[in-house]
Amino acid sequence: MNYKLSVPILIFSLFVSCIPFLFAKKLSRSQFDFSTKIATFTHLIKEFVGAYPTIKNYEIGDLIYSRFNNINNLTEDSKFLSEYDFALSNSISSLLSWFTQIIAVGVGFVLVMKSEIFLGTVVIARTFANDIAEPLNNAITSFNSILSIKKILEKIQTMTNKNNNPETSKIITKNPDIEFSNVSFYLQENRIIDNFSFKFKYGKKYLIIGKNGSGKSSLFRLLKKRYLSYNGDIKIGKSDIKELS
C-alpha cells in the first residue's frame, strides 16, 4: 500500500489511542464520586435497618425516610454522571476510530486524481483502516474502564496499607478497660443517651437493663463506631475509639 495513505492512517490511529488519557481525570473523578456515594448509601441502609427499633420508638420514620430519599437521589445522580462520562468517552473514541476509514478514502481519492495510485489501492487502504479501527476501539473501551477506577484502586491501596501498618492507628493496650466519659448522643432533637459515664473493667461481667428505647443498644452501637456524632469520650484502654482503625 502507498505510504502516503498508510502513514496518515497510522498517525490518526495513534491520536485516537490518546483519547482515554484526555478523559482519564474526568472518568476517574466521576467513578470515584459514585463509589463514595454508593458506599455511604450502603452504610446508611445498614445503619437504618440496625436502628429500626429506635426509629420506631422515637417516631422519626418520616425524618429517616427523607434522609434516605436524599442520599438515594444523590447516589442515582452520581451513577448517571459516571455512566454519562464513560459513554461520552467511548462514543467519541468510536467515532474517531471509524473516521480513520474516511481519511483512507479521502486521501486515497486525492491521490487517485493525481494518478499516484489506483482505485484498488483505496479499497485496500479502507480495509486496512477498518482492521485497525475495530481492535483500537475495543482497546480504548478497556482503557477507559481501567483508568476510570484508578482513584478507587488508590483508595483501596491506602486503606490496605493503613490496616497493615500499626503506626497509623493507636494500639489497644493489653487487658483494656472500656470507659465512657460524659457521653451524650442525640438523634436529631431526640435525646438517646444523656451524659453517661461508666468504666467497664476488663474480665468482669455486666448486665445492662432498661426500658425499651432507653438507649441500651445505642450505647453499644457507639462502641462499635456505628455512630460517630456524639459528645464525650469512649476509650478502649487508653485509646479513644475514634483513633482506632
Coordinates of N, CA, C and O in Angstrom, one line a residue, residues 13 41 78:
S13 N -4.6 7.0 14.0 CA -4.9 6.0 14.9 C -4.2 6.2 16.2 O -4.7 5.9 17.3
F41 N -24.4 5.3 50.9 CA -25.8 4.8 50.7 C -25.9 3.4 51.4 O -26.8 3.2 52.2
S78 N -25.2 10.6 40.8 CA -23.8 10.3 40.7 C -23.6 9.2 39.7 O -22.6 9.2 38.9

